[in-house]
């Protein structure tokens, strides 16, 4: 399969990659679902919704501070770095990520669409004014917005909230025009992100899924690679390079 995908990639111009929590798992960032997932210990509707925040901002902030600490200590892994190099091999390349950890940027990827925000940024719950990423939040004493007095929250997209309209529309546009689409380390359960590979496939792209487990996308994908992304992606990169050499 490696050989076949590398050959297809050589002949494609417009590549879109969708990543999820699985690509950062080998860096030590917990995923959301699955046996070691965050949601095993916490219910998403108790933490990643505005209702949860309004009901118990202290618990929600404790959870985000815990995740910020983990993310602050980890580094990109070979999967992230392979995607940086892959970016240079296509005329048109877009990296769409659901991750809020910023590791693609740290690794050096350039053309990134962050669908669900960035965990290190903050905004006001009332007026949406953004606040700097070095603002440490004490869950027992959450600061008020200097503009309006509203509470400060993480600048991420919670369930029931709209994604940034420009970013999601760019992601759909690129997906519809892609000739090659990779879905990497995502359970493809959360919409609208989960619709992107469907859009690409509908428009004729070759669909490659890299996930250690099967997902709702697996039966639709042209290829399912049940390997760690941090192992498969560097191998794929080397194979593509050897074809072009
Ligand atoms: C590896 C690996 C390794 C591990 N190598 N693989 C249409 C149909 C049904 C429902 C909806 C719909 N449209 C909207 C909805 C509602 C909702 C939704 O989708 N619900 C579903 C759960 C049913 N969507 C929304 O609410 C979205 N908003 C919206 O649509 O607005 C319009 C609207 C407004 C009002 C009413 C209705 C509609 C917003 C979704 C926001 C999601 N937010 C979160 C939290 C972000 C902030 C934070 O991080 O705290 O985003 S939830 C969480 O899930 C996070 C993730 O980005 C997202 C996706 O998870 P991901 O990345 O796929 O991770 P996992 O853990 O699920 O999977 C990891 C995978 O990796 C696994 O498969 C492993 O096997 C694999 N793996 N190691 C390769 N080394
Ligand atoms: Zn405000």
PDB file of N, CA, C and O and ligand atoms in Angstrom, residues 20-22 25-26 31-33 39 48 63-64 67 98-100 116 156-163 185-192 210-213 215 227-229, ligand 1:
ATOM      1  N   UNK A  20      -6.387  14.920  13.532  1.00  0.00           N
ATOM      2  CA  UNK A  20      -7.096  14.934  14.810  1.00  0.00           C
ATOM      3  C   UNK A  20      -6.136  14.563  15.925  1.00  0.00           C
ATOM      4  O   UNK A  20      -4.919  14.441  15.702  1.00  0.00           O
ATOM      5  N   UNK A  21      -6.698  14.339  17.092  1.00  0.00           N
ATOM      6  CA  UNK A  21      -5.884  14.135  18.295  1.00  0.00           C
ATOM      7  C   UNK A  21      -4.862  13.004  18.161  1.00  0.00           C
ATOM      8  O   UNK A  21      -3.804  13.045  18.796  1.00  0.00           O
ATOM      9  N   UNK A  22      -5.163  12.000  17.296  1.00  0.00           N
ATOM     10  CA  UNK A  22      -4.261  10.852  17.157  1.00  0.00           C
ATOM     11  C   UNK A  22      -2.870  11.232  16.696  1.00  0.00           C
ATOM     12  O   UNK A  22      -1.895  10.575  17.063  1.00  0.00           O
ATOM     13  N   UNK A  25      -0.846  12.042  19.677  1.00  0.00           N
ATOM     14  CA  UNK A  25      -0.801  11.033  20.749  1.00  0.00           C
ATOM     15  C   UNK A  25       0.632  10.574  21.016  1.00  0.00           C
ATOM     16  O   UNK A  25       1.035  10.400  22.172  1.00  0.00           O
ATOM     17  N   UNK A  26       1.418  10.407  19.938  1.00  0.00           N
ATOM     18  CA  UNK A  26       2.806   9.948  20.122  1.00  0.00           C
ATOM     19  C   UNK A  26       3.697  11.034  20.722  1.00  0.00           C
ATOM     20  O   UNK A  26       4.830  10.761  21.105  1.00  0.00           O
ATOM     21  N   UNK A  31      -5.679  11.672  23.702  1.00  0.00           N
ATOM     22  CA  UNK A  31      -6.765  11.837  22.735  1.00  0.00           C
ATOM     23  C   UNK A  31      -8.073  12.043  23.503  1.00  0.00           C
ATOM     24  O   UNK A  31      -8.094  11.974  24.731  1.00  0.00           O
ATOM     25  N   UNK A  32      -9.145  12.277  22.771  1.00  0.00           N
ATOM     26  CA  UNK A  32     -10.435  12.514  23.427  1.00  0.00           C
ATOM     27  C   UNK A  32     -11.193  11.226  23.682  1.00  0.00           C
ATOM     28  O   UNK A  32     -11.793  11.038  24.728  1.00  0.00           O
ATOM     29  N   UNK A  33     -11.176  10.355  22.651  1.00  0.00           N
ATOM     30  CA  UNK A  33     -11.977   9.130  22.747  1.00  0.00           C
ATOM     31  C   UNK A  33     -11.054   7.915  22.706  1.00  0.00           C
ATOM     32  O   UNK A  33      -9.846   8.068  22.601  1.00  0.00           O
ATOM     33  N   UNK A  39     -12.113  11.684  27.185  1.00  0.00           N
ATOM     34  CA  UNK A  39     -13.547  11.579  27.448  1.00  0.00           C
ATOM     35  C   UNK A  39     -13.889  10.340  28.272  1.00  0.00           C
ATOM     36  O   UNK A  39     -14.997  10.201  28.753  1.00  0.00           O
ATOM     37  N   UNK A  48     -16.790  20.565  27.685  1.00  0.00           N
ATOM     38  CA  UNK A  48     -16.552  21.328  26.452  1.00  0.00           C
ATOM     39  C   UNK A  48     -17.832  21.923  25.887  1.00  0.00           C
ATOM     40  O   UNK A  48     -18.138  21.784  24.697  1.00  0.00           O
ATOM     41  N   UNK A  63      -9.600  21.819  34.121  1.00  0.00           N
ATOM     42  CA  UNK A  63      -9.359  20.851  33.033  1.00  0.00           C
ATOM     43  C   UNK A  63      -8.461  21.477  31.962  1.00  0.00           C
ATOM     44  O   UNK A  63      -7.491  20.872  31.525  1.00  0.00           O
ATOM     45  N   UNK A  64      -8.757  22.706  31.563  1.00  0.00           N
ATOM     46  CA  UNK A  64      -7.939  23.364  30.524  1.00  0.00           C
ATOM     47  C   UNK A  64      -6.528  23.666  31.022  1.00  0.00           C
ATOM     48  O   UNK A  64      -5.560  23.529  30.279  1.00  0.00           O
ATOM     49  N   UNK A  67      -4.563  20.499  30.758  1.00  0.00           N
ATOM     50  CA  UNK A  67      -4.189  20.206  29.368  1.00  0.00           C
ATOM     51  C   UNK A  67      -3.141  21.190  28.865  1.00  0.00           C
ATOM     52  O   UNK A  67      -2.229  20.819  28.123  1.00  0.00           O
ATOM     53  N   UNK A  98      -8.015  19.710  13.619  1.00  0.00           N
ATOM     54  CA  UNK A  98      -9.008  19.887  14.691  1.00  0.00           C
ATOM     55  C   UNK A  98      -8.298  20.122  16.018  1.00  0.00           C
ATOM     56  O   UNK A  98      -8.931  20.414  17.021  1.00  0.00           O
ATOM     57  N   UNK A  99      -6.984  19.950  16.014  1.00  0.00           N
ATOM     58  CA  UNK A  99      -6.235  20.027  17.272  1.00  0.00           C
ATOM     59  C   UNK A  99      -6.050  21.472  17.715  1.00  0.00           C
ATOM     60  O   UNK A  99      -5.855  22.371  16.900  1.00  0.00           O
ATOM     61  N   UNK A 100      -6.039  21.637  19.037  1.00  0.00           N
ATOM     62  CA  UNK A 100      -5.866  22.978  19.603  1.00  0.00           C
ATOM     63  C   UNK A 100      -4.468  23.122  20.218  1.00  0.00           C
ATOM     64  O   UNK A 100      -4.168  24.101  20.879  1.00  0.00           O
ATOM     65  N   UNK A 116     -10.684  24.289  15.415  1.00  0.00           N
ATOM     66  CA  UNK A 116     -11.260  24.360  16.772  1.00  0.00           C
ATOM     67  C   UNK A 116     -10.519  25.310  17.701  1.00  0.00           C
ATOM     68  O   UNK A 116     -10.670  25.220  18.921  1.00  0.00           O
ATOM     69  N   UNK A 156     -11.387  28.292  22.279  1.00  0.00           N
ATOM     70  CA  UNK A 156     -11.548  27.050  21.518  1.00  0.00           C
ATOM     71  C   UNK A 156     -13.025  26.917  21.154  1.00  0.00           C
ATOM     72  O   UNK A 156     -13.858  27.662  21.674  1.00  0.00           O
ATOM     73  N   UNK A 157     -13.324  25.973  20.256  1.00  0.00           N
ATOM     74  CA  UNK A 157     -14.720  25.806  19.829  1.00  0.00           C
ATOM     75  C   UNK A 157     -15.348  24.659  20.615  1.00  0.00           C
ATOM     76  O   UNK A 157     -14.902  23.516  20.539  1.00  0.00           O
ATOM     77  N   UNK A 158     -16.386  24.973  21.362  1.00  0.00           N
ATOM     78  CA  UNK A 158     -17.088  23.963  22.149  1.00  0.00           C
ATOM     79  C   UNK A 158     -18.278  23.415  21.354  1.00  0.00           C
ATOM     80  O   UNK A 158     -18.707  24.004  20.352  1.00  0.00           O
ATOM     81  N   UNK A 159     -18.821  22.282  21.819  1.00  0.00           N
ATOM     82  CA  UNK A 159     -20.016  21.706  21.181  1.00  0.00           C
ATOM     83  C   UNK A 159     -21.147  22.735  21.166  1.00  0.00           C
ATOM     84  O   UNK A 159     -21.349  23.462  22.136  1.00  0.00           O
ATOM     85  N   UNK A 160     -21.832  22.766  20.030  1.00  0.00           N
ATOM     86  CA  UNK A 160     -22.954  23.693  19.888  1.00  0.00           C
ATOM     87  C   UNK A 160     -22.515  25.077  19.443  1.00  0.00           C
ATOM     88  O   UNK A 160     -23.363  25.941  19.221  1.00  0.00           O
ATOM     89  N   UNK A 161     -21.199  25.299  19.296  1.00  0.00           N
ATOM     90  CA  UNK A 161     -20.716  26.610  18.854  1.00  0.00           C
ATOM     91  C   UNK A 161     -20.319  26.551  17.381  1.00  0.00           C
ATOM     92  O   UNK A 161     -19.855  25.518  16.895  1.00  0.00           O
ATOM     93  N   UNK A 162     -20.484  27.687  16.713  1.00  0.00           N
ATOM     94  CA  UNK A 162     -20.117  27.783  15.300  1.00  0.00           C
ATOM     95  C   UNK A 162     -18.600  27.836  15.169  1.00  0.00           C
ATOM     96  O   UNK A 162     -17.936  28.483  15.974  1.00  0.00           O
ATOM     97  N   UNK A 163     -18.082  27.198  14.131  1.00  0.00           N
ATOM     98  CA  UNK A 163     -16.665  27.364  13.808  1.00  0.00           C
ATOM     99  C   UNK A 163     -16.505  28.704  13.100  1.00  0.00           C
ATOM    100  O   UNK A 163     -17.479  29.238  12.556  1.00  0.00           O
ATOM    101  N   UNK A 185      -5.481  10.269  12.217  1.00  0.00           N
ATOM    102  CA  UNK A 185      -5.631  10.304  13.678  1.00  0.00           C
ATOM    103  C   UNK A 185      -6.879  11.015  14.159  1.00  0.00           C
ATOM    104  O   UNK A 185      -6.845  11.688  15.189  1.00  0.00           O
ATOM    105  N   UNK A 186      -7.962  10.852  13.414  1.00  0.00           N
ATOM    106  CA  UNK A 186      -9.237  11.425  13.880  1.00  0.00           C
ATOM    107  C   UNK A 186     -10.333  10.372  13.821  1.00  0.00           C
ATOM    108  O   UNK A 186     -10.382   9.575  12.885  1.00  0.00           O
ATOM    109  N   UNK A 187     -11.222  10.403  14.839  1.00  0.00           N
ATOM    110  CA  UNK A 187     -12.314   9.432  14.896  1.00  0.00           C
ATOM    111  C   UNK A 187     -13.412   9.783  13.889  1.00  0.00           C
ATOM    112  O   UNK A 187     -14.340   9.003  13.710  1.00  0.00           O
ATOM    113  N   UNK A 188     -13.307  10.928  13.240  1.00  0.00           N
ATOM    114  CA  UNK A 188     -14.319  11.443  12.296  1.00  0.00           C
ATOM    115  C   UNK A 188     -15.754  11.270  12.836  1.00  0.00           C
ATOM    116  O   UNK A 188     -16.639  10.813  12.141  1.00  0.00           O
ATOM    117  N   UNK A 189     -15.907  11.709  14.070  1.00  0.00           N
ATOM    118  CA  UNK A 189     -17.239  11.676  14.695  1.00  0.00           C
ATOM    119  C   UNK A 189     -17.808  13.080  14.855  1.00  0.00           C
ATOM    120  O   UNK A 189     -19.011  13.261  14.996  1.00  0.00           O
ATOM    121  N   UNK A 190     -16.919  14.073  14.900  1.00  0.00           N
ATOM    122  CA  UNK A 190     -17.356  15.430  15.216  1.00  0.00           C
ATOM    123  C   UNK A 190     -17.482  16.271  13.935  1.00  0.00           C
ATOM    124  O   UNK A 190     -16.527  16.391  13.162  1.00  0.00           O
ATOM    125  N   UNK A 191     -18.662  16.798  13.739  1.00  0.00           N
ATOM    126  CA  UNK A 191     -18.953  17.640  12.567  1.00  0.00           C
ATOM    127  C   UNK A 191     -18.814  19.100  12.929  1.00  0.00           C
ATOM    128  O   UNK A 191     -18.953  19.447  14.089  1.00  0.00           O
ATOM    129  N   UNK A 192     -18.535  19.981  11.973  1.00  0.00           N
ATOM    130  CA  UNK A 192     -18.480  19.716  10.532  1.00  0.00           C
ATOM    131  C   UNK A 192     -17.153  19.134  10.030  1.00  0.00           C
ATOM    132  O   UNK A 192     -17.068  18.748   8.868  1.00  0.00           O
ATOM    133  N   UNK A 210      -5.354   7.263   7.859  1.00  0.00           N
ATOM    134  CA  UNK A 210      -4.299   6.694   8.699  1.00  0.00           C
ATOM    135  C   UNK A 210      -4.816   6.729  10.127  1.00  0.00           C
ATOM    136  O   UNK A 210      -4.970   7.805  10.723  1.00  0.00           O
ATOM    137  N   UNK A 211      -5.156   5.561  10.649  1.00  0.00           N
ATOM    138  CA  UNK A 211      -5.741   5.487  12.000  1.00  0.00           C
ATOM    139  C   UNK A 211      -5.533   4.077  12.522  1.00  0.00           C
ATOM    140  O   UNK A 211      -5.820   3.111  11.821  1.00  0.00           O
ATOM    141  N   UNK A 212      -5.071   3.973  13.747  1.00  0.00           N
ATOM    142  CA  UNK A 212      -4.824   2.644  14.315  1.00  0.00           C
ATOM    143  C   UNK A 212      -6.120   1.859  14.526  1.00  0.00           C
ATOM    144  O   UNK A 212      -6.081   0.659  14.702  1.00  0.00           O
ATOM    145  N   UNK A 213      -7.255   2.557  14.498  1.00  0.00           N
ATOM    146  CA  UNK A 213      -8.545   1.870  14.639  1.00  0.00           C
ATOM    147  C   UNK A 213      -9.441   2.199  13.443  1.00  0.00           C
ATOM    148  O   UNK A 213      -9.199   3.178  12.742  1.00  0.00           O
ATOM    149  N   UNK A 215     -12.872   3.601  11.751  1.00  0.00           N
ATOM    150  CA  UNK A 215     -13.766   4.727  12.061  1.00  0.00           C
ATOM    151  C   UNK A 215     -14.948   4.683  11.074  1.00  0.00           C
ATOM    152  O   UNK A 215     -14.938   3.869  10.146  1.00  0.00           O
ATOM    153  N   UNK A 227      -1.799   2.004  11.098  1.00  0.00           N
ATOM    154  CA  UNK A 227      -0.473   2.149  11.725  1.00  0.00           C
ATOM    155  C   UNK A 227      -0.406   3.469  12.469  1.00  0.00           C
ATOM    156  O   UNK A 227      -1.181   4.385  12.208  1.00  0.00           O
ATOM    157  N   UNK A 228       0.584   3.593  13.358  1.00  0.00           N
ATOM    158  CA  UNK A 228       0.821   4.860  14.040  1.00  0.00           C
ATOM    159  C   UNK A 228       1.209   5.903  12.993  1.00  0.00           C
ATOM    160  O   UNK A 228       2.076   5.641  12.141  1.00  0.00           O
ATOM    161  N   UNK A 229       0.599   7.088  13.075  1.00  0.00           N
ATOM    162  CA  UNK A 229       0.922   8.109  12.065  1.00  0.00           C
ATOM    163  C   UNK A 229       2.394   8.520  12.134  1.00  0.00           C
ATOM    164  O   UNK A 229       3.002   8.827  11.117  1.00  0.00           O
TER     165      UNK A 229
HETATM  166  C1  LIG B   1      -4.225   7.335  16.171  1.00  0.00           C
HETATM  167  C2  LIG B   1      -3.060   7.330  16.955  1.00  0.00           C
HETATM  168  C3  LIG B   1      -1.817   7.268  16.281  1.00  0.00           C
HETATM  169  C4  LIG B   1      -4.779   7.469  18.277  1.00  0.00           C
HETATM  170  N1  LIG B   1      -1.792   7.211  14.943  1.00  0.00           N
HETATM  171  N2  LIG B   1      -4.166   7.239  14.861  1.00  0.00           N
HETATM  172  C5  LIG B   1     -23.995  16.840  12.194  1.00  0.00           C
HETATM  173  C6  LIG B   1     -24.365  15.571  12.596  1.00  0.00           C
HETATM  174  C7  LIG B   1     -24.379  15.247  13.950  1.00  0.00           C
HETATM  175  C8  LIG B   1     -24.016  16.184  14.915  1.00  0.00           C
HETATM  176  C9  LIG B   1     -23.642  17.433  14.508  1.00  0.00           C
HETATM  177  C10 LIG B   1     -23.636  17.743  13.168  1.00  0.00           C
HETATM  178  N3  LIG B   1     -23.225  19.042  13.050  1.00  0.00           N
HETATM  179  C11 LIG B   1     -22.972  19.530  14.270  1.00  0.00           C
HETATM  180  C12 LIG B   1     -23.226  18.588  15.195  1.00  0.00           C
HETATM  181  C13 LIG B   1     -23.043  18.763  16.657  1.00  0.00           C
HETATM  182  C14 LIG B   1     -21.602  18.584  17.098  1.00  0.00           C
HETATM  183  C15 LIG B   1     -21.154  17.165  16.735  1.00  0.00           C
HETATM  184  O1  LIG B   1     -20.476  16.910  15.767  1.00  0.00           O
HETATM  185  N4  LIG B   1     -21.495  16.195  17.562  1.00  0.00           N
HETATM  186  C16 LIG B   1     -21.088  14.794  17.304  1.00  0.00           C
HETATM  187  C17 LIG B   1     -20.255  14.287  18.485  1.00  0.00           C
HETATM  188  C18 LIG B   1     -22.320  13.984  17.061  1.00  0.00           C
HETATM  189  N5  LIG B   1     -20.748  19.578  16.477  1.00  0.00           N
HETATM  190  C19 LIG B   1     -20.629  20.804  16.965  1.00  0.00           C
HETATM  191  O2  LIG B   1     -21.274  21.169  17.925  1.00  0.00           O
HETATM  192  C20 LIG B   1     -19.695  21.755  16.243  1.00  0.00           C
HETATM  193  N6  LIG B   1     -20.345  22.994  15.968  1.00  0.00           N
HETATM  194  C21 LIG B   1     -21.256  23.131  15.000  1.00  0.00           C
HETATM  195  O3  LIG B   1     -21.512  22.236  14.229  1.00  0.00           O
HETATM  196  O4  LIG B   1     -21.830  24.398  14.933  1.00  0.00           O
HETATM  197  C22 LIG B   1     -23.038  24.524  14.182  1.00  0.00           C
HETATM  198  C23 LIG B   1     -24.149  24.274  15.180  1.00  0.00           C
HETATM  199  C24 LIG B   1     -24.381  25.201  16.160  1.00  0.00           C
HETATM  200  C25 LIG B   1     -25.398  24.994  17.075  1.00  0.00           C
HETATM  201  C26 LIG B   1     -26.179  23.819  17.023  1.00  0.00           C
HETATM  202  C27 LIG B   1     -25.909  22.878  16.041  1.00  0.00           C
HETATM  203  C28 LIG B   1     -24.882  23.105  15.088  1.00  0.00           C
HETATM  204  C29 LIG B   1     -18.510  22.119  17.142  1.00  0.00           C
HETATM  205  C30 LIG B   1     -17.649  20.954  17.474  1.00  0.00           C
HETATM  206  C31 LIG B   1     -16.537  21.379  18.423  1.00  0.00           C
HETATM  207  C32 LIG B   1     -15.704  20.218  18.914  1.00  0.00           C
HETATM  208  N7  LIG B   1     -14.887  20.651  19.980  1.00  0.00           N
HETATM  209  C33 LIG B   1     -13.912  19.736  20.551  1.00  0.00           C
HETATM  210  C34 LIG B   1     -13.263  20.442  21.765  1.00  0.00           C
HETATM  211  C35 LIG B   1     -12.305  21.526  21.285  1.00  0.00           C
HETATM  212  C36 LIG B   1     -11.662  22.265  22.413  1.00  0.00           C
HETATM  213  C37 LIG B   1     -10.765  21.394  23.241  1.00  0.00           C
HETATM  214  O5  LIG B   1      -9.832  20.730  22.736  1.00  0.00           O
HETATM  215  O6  LIG B   1     -10.989  21.385  24.441  1.00  0.00           O
HETATM  216  O7  LIG B   1     -12.934  19.386  19.566  1.00  0.00           O
HETATM  217  S1  LIG B   1     -14.607  18.146  20.994  1.00  0.00           S
HETATM  218  C38 LIG B   1     -13.187  17.190  20.513  1.00  0.00           C
HETATM  219  O8  LIG B   1     -13.511  16.320  19.403  1.00  0.00           O
HETATM  220  C39 LIG B   1     -12.176  18.212  19.978  1.00  0.00           C
HETATM  221  C40 LIG B   1     -11.612  17.490  18.793  1.00  0.00           C
HETATM  222  O9  LIG B   1     -11.013  18.413  17.901  1.00  0.00           O
HETATM  223  C41 LIG B   1     -12.803  16.773  18.237  1.00  0.00           C
HETATM  224  C42 LIG B   1     -12.468  15.600  17.341  1.00  0.00           C
HETATM  225  O10 LIG B   1     -11.778  14.604  18.032  1.00  0.00           O
HETATM  226  P1  LIG B   1     -10.590  13.840  17.296  1.00  0.00           P
HETATM  227  O11 LIG B   1      -9.499  14.767  16.991  1.00  0.00           O
HETATM  228  O12 LIG B   1     -11.124  13.042  16.176  1.00  0.00           O
HETATM  229  O13 LIG B   1     -10.039  12.903  18.477  1.00  0.00           O
HETATM  230  P2  LIG B   1     -10.565  11.469  18.975  1.00  0.00           P
HETATM  231  O14 LIG B   1      -9.992  11.249  20.326  1.00  0.00           O
HETATM  232  O15 LIG B   1     -12.020  11.347  18.837  1.00  0.00           O
HETATM  233  O16 LIG B   1      -9.914  10.430  17.936  1.00  0.00           O
HETATM  234  C43 LIG B   1      -8.517  10.161  17.906  1.00  0.00           C
HETATM  235  C44 LIG B   1      -8.302   9.102  16.865  1.00  0.00           C
HETATM  236  O17 LIG B   1      -6.908   8.908  16.693  1.00  0.00           O
HETATM  237  C45 LIG B   1      -8.896   7.734  17.244  1.00  0.00           C
HETATM  238  O18 LIG B   1      -9.710   7.286  16.168  1.00  0.00           O
HETATM  239  C46 LIG B   1      -7.670   6.832  17.415  1.00  0.00           C
HETATM  240  O19 LIG B   1      -7.897   5.507  16.931  1.00  0.00           O
HETATM  241  C47 LIG B   1      -6.628   7.522  16.582  1.00  0.00           C
HETATM  242  N8  LIG B   1      -5.226   7.386  17.010  1.00  0.00           N
HETATM  243  N9  LIG B   1      -3.387   7.368  18.263  1.00  0.00           N
HETATM  244  C48 LIG B   1      -2.937   7.162  14.259  1.00  0.00           C
HETATM  245  N10 LIG B   1      -0.615   7.273  16.961  1.00  0.00           N
END
